[in-house]
């Protein structure tokens, strides 16, 4: 199965090759010389139309590719790790409150008040990481590095942040 990004890139490349061949064919055809008059005017209008078409496509194609890639990139974590919907939401929530104090490379957070989660969380066994982070969010544990307020997030939001941190810390 071909990834969607590859399919889009191939489609765009094929379009540009075909458009280039059409422009080349029109240019060769109009360069042969001929009788002036209305034939020359028609050729100029045809070439103008092709230029306008190429310009419009040059604006539309990148816009569509960027829009498609934005959706794809939202669920991409460090090292090509694919994030679930909950982890993607957790990344957004982490950036609102947690990155002010914690360092976490996957969130581009480099704060120094709280512990570096890229170092601290990987010391916990993989199976217990989410529960460990969720406990810290709920209880506001200091763990010797300052004082994190309890209940910065609650319920599903706390679960999402814990899932994100547990998935990406140390990657």
Short mmCIF file of C-alpha atoms in Angstrom, two decimals:
data_model
loop_
_atom_site.label_atom_id
_atom_site.label_comp_id
_atom_site.label_asym_id
_atom_site.label_seq_id
_atom_site.Cartn_x
_atom_site.Cartn_y
_atom_site.Cartn_z
CA UNK A 1 0.00 0.00 0.00
CA UNK A 2 1.37 3.43 -0.98
CA UNK A 3 1.23 6.14 1.75
CA UNK A 4 -1.07 9.10 1.08
CA UNK A 5 1.88 11.51 1.09
CA UNK A 6 3.60 9.51 -1.64
CA UNK A 7 0.42 9.39 -3.74
CA UNK A 8 -0.02 13.15 -3.47
CA UNK A 9 3.60 13.79 -4.42
CA UNK A 10 3.37 11.49 -7.46
CA UNK A 11 0.12 13.13 -8.60
CA UNK A 12 1.63 16.61 -8.33
CA UNK A 13 4.78 15.52 -10.18
CA UNK A 14 2.77 13.94 -13.00
CA UNK A 15 0.65 17.07 -13.35
CA UNK A 16 3.74 19.29 -13.65
CA UNK A 17 5.33 16.99 -16.23
CA UNK A 18 2.15 16.98 -18.34
CA UNK A 19 1.78 20.76 -18.00
CA UNK A 20 5.42 21.22 -19.02
CA UNK A 21 4.92 19.03 -22.10
CA UNK A 22 1.82 21.01 -23.11
CA UNK A 23 3.64 24.32 -22.72
CA UNK A 24 6.59 22.93 -24.72
CA UNK A 25 4.27 21.70 -27.48
CA UNK A 26 2.51 25.08 -27.70
CA UNK A 27 5.84 26.90 -27.75
CA UNK A 28 7.25 24.68 -30.51
CA UNK A 29 4.07 24.96 -32.54
CA UNK A 30 3.92 28.75 -32.28
CA UNK A 31 7.62 29.07 -33.08
CA UNK A 32 7.27 27.60 -36.59
CA UNK A 33 6.30 30.89 -38.09
CA UNK A 34 3.17 31.42 -40.06
CA UNK A 35 0.85 34.00 -41.31
CA UNK A 36 0.27 36.89 -38.92
CA UNK A 37 -3.20 38.12 -38.18
CA UNK A 38 -5.78 36.41 -36.03
CA UNK A 39 -3.79 33.14 -35.81
CA UNK A 40 -1.03 34.89 -33.88
CA UNK A 41 -3.57 36.52 -31.55
CA UNK A 42 -5.15 33.13 -30.84
CA UNK A 43 -1.76 31.64 -30.05
CA UNK A 44 -0.97 34.50 -27.64
CA UNK A 45 -4.32 34.02 -25.89
CA UNK A 46 -3.68 30.28 -25.67
CA UNK A 47 -0.25 30.86 -24.15
CA UNK A 48 -1.67 33.44 -21.72
CA UNK A 49 -4.30 30.91 -20.66
CA UNK A 50 -1.62 28.30 -20.00
CA UNK A 51 0.42 30.75 -17.95
CA UNK A 52 -2.63 31.69 -15.88
CA UNK A 53 -3.47 27.99 -15.41
CA UNK A 54 0.09 27.25 -14.26
CA UNK A 55 0.01 30.21 -11.86
CA UNK A 56 -3.33 29.15 -10.34
CA UNK A 57 -2.16 25.56 -9.96
CA UNK A 58 1.08 26.82 -8.45
CA UNK A 59 -0.99 28.42 -5.70
CA UNK A 60 -3.61 25.71 -5.24
CA UNK A 61 -1.39 22.59 -5.25
CA UNK A 62 0.96 23.65 -2.42
CA UNK A 63 -2.03 24.83 -0.37
CA UNK A 64 -3.70 21.43 -0.69
CA UNK A 65 -0.48 19.56 0.10
CA UNK A 66 0.19 21.73 3.16
CA UNK A 67 -3.37 21.25 4.41
CA UNK A 68 -3.07 17.50 3.97
CA UNK A 69 0.32 17.39 5.70
CA UNK A 70 -0.92 19.46 8.65
CA UNK A 71 -3.40 16.73 9.56
CA UNK A 72 -0.72 14.09 9.21
CA UNK A 73 1.89 16.00 11.23
CA UNK A 74 -0.50 16.64 14.12
CA UNK A 75 -0.38 12.96 15.04
CA UNK A 76 3.35 12.52 14.49
CA UNK A 77 5.57 12.33 17.53
CA UNK A 78 9.36 12.23 17.89
CA UNK A 79 11.26 9.63 15.91
CA UNK A 80 8.25 8.92 13.70
CA UNK A 81 6.16 7.76 16.65
CA UNK A 82 2.45 7.85 15.75
CA UNK A 83 0.34 9.49 18.44
CA UNK A 84 -3.20 8.45 19.23
CA UNK A 85 -5.98 11.04 19.33
CA UNK A 86 -5.70 11.17 23.14
CA UNK A 87 -1.93 11.65 22.97
CA UNK A 88 -2.32 14.41 20.37
CA UNK A 89 -4.80 16.18 22.65
CA UNK A 90 -2.39 15.60 25.54
CA UNK A 91 0.38 17.33 23.58
CA UNK A 92 -1.81 20.43 23.16
CA UNK A 93 -2.75 20.43 26.85
CA UNK A 94 0.89 19.91 27.89
CA UNK A 95 1.87 22.99 25.90
CA UNK A 96 -0.73 25.10 27.72
CA UNK A 97 0.37 24.48 31.33
CA UNK A 98 3.13 21.91 31.71
CA UNK A 99 5.82 23.27 29.40
CA UNK A 100 6.20 26.32 31.62
CA UNK A 101 8.02 24.18 34.21
CA UNK A 102 9.09 20.91 32.56
CA UNK A 103 11.57 19.94 29.89
CA UNK A 104 10.17 17.53 27.31
CA UNK A 105 11.82 17.40 23.91
CA UNK A 106 8.71 16.09 22.11
CA UNK A 107 6.84 19.25 23.16
CA UNK A 108 9.78 21.60 22.52
CA UNK A 109 9.70 22.46 26.23
CA UNK A 110 12.97 23.48 27.88
CA UNK A 111 11.90 24.86 31.26
CA UNK A 112 13.98 24.29 34.39
CA UNK A 113 11.63 24.63 37.36
CA UNK A 114 10.24 21.10 37.31
CA UNK A 115 12.04 17.87 36.50
CA UNK A 116 13.20 17.00 33.00
CA UNK A 117 10.57 14.48 31.93
CA UNK A 118 12.85 13.04 29.24
CA UNK A 119 15.16 11.90 32.04
CA UNK A 120 12.69 11.17 34.86
CA UNK A 121 9.87 9.24 33.14
CA UNK A 122 12.07 6.68 31.33
CA UNK A 123 13.34 5.51 34.75
CA UNK A 124 9.84 4.13 35.38
CA UNK A 125 8.96 0.77 33.78
CA UNK A 126 7.07 1.23 30.47
CA UNK A 127 3.93 -0.43 31.80
CA UNK A 128 3.69 1.98 34.75
CA UNK A 129 4.62 5.29 33.06
CA UNK A 130 1.11 6.56 32.36
CA UNK A 131 -0.02 5.83 35.93
CA UNK A 132 3.14 7.50 37.27
CA UNK A 133 2.55 10.70 35.29
CA UNK A 134 -1.18 10.69 36.06
CA UNK A 135 -0.39 10.37 39.77
CA UNK A 136 1.91 13.41 39.58
CA UNK A 137 -0.78 15.43 37.79
CA UNK A 138 -3.47 14.47 40.30
CA UNK A 139 -1.41 14.75 43.50
CA UNK A 140 0.98 17.52 42.52
CA UNK A 141 3.96 15.58 43.73
CA UNK A 142 7.16 17.50 44.31
CA UNK A 143 9.57 14.58 44.04
CA UNK A 144 12.31 16.84 45.42
CA UNK A 145 12.37 19.42 42.61
CA UNK A 146 9.89 22.09 43.72
CA UNK A 147 6.16 22.05 44.12
CA UNK A 148 3.78 21.19 41.33
CA UNK A 149 0.18 22.16 42.07
CA UNK A 150 -2.28 19.30 42.27
CA UNK A 151 -5.09 18.91 39.74
CA UNK A 152 -3.70 21.11 36.97
CA UNK A 153 -5.81 18.85 34.79
CA UNK A 154 -8.58 16.50 35.79
CA UNK A 155 -10.47 13.59 34.25
CA UNK A 156 -9.98 12.96 30.54
CA UNK A 157 -7.60 15.91 30.17
CA UNK A 158 -5.28 14.54 32.87
CA UNK A 159 -5.42 11.10 31.22
CA UNK A 160 -4.55 12.60 27.82
CA UNK A 161 -1.55 14.53 29.19
CA UNK A 162 -0.34 11.42 31.03
CA UNK A 163 -0.73 9.32 27.87
CA UNK A 164 1.26 11.85 25.83
CA UNK A 165 4.11 12.19 28.33
CA UNK A 166 4.29 8.42 28.88
CA UNK A 167 4.44 7.82 25.11
CA UNK A 168 7.09 10.40 24.17
CA UNK A 169 9.34 10.97 27.19
CA UNK A 170 12.90 10.01 26.39
CA UNK A 171 12.35 9.71 22.61
#
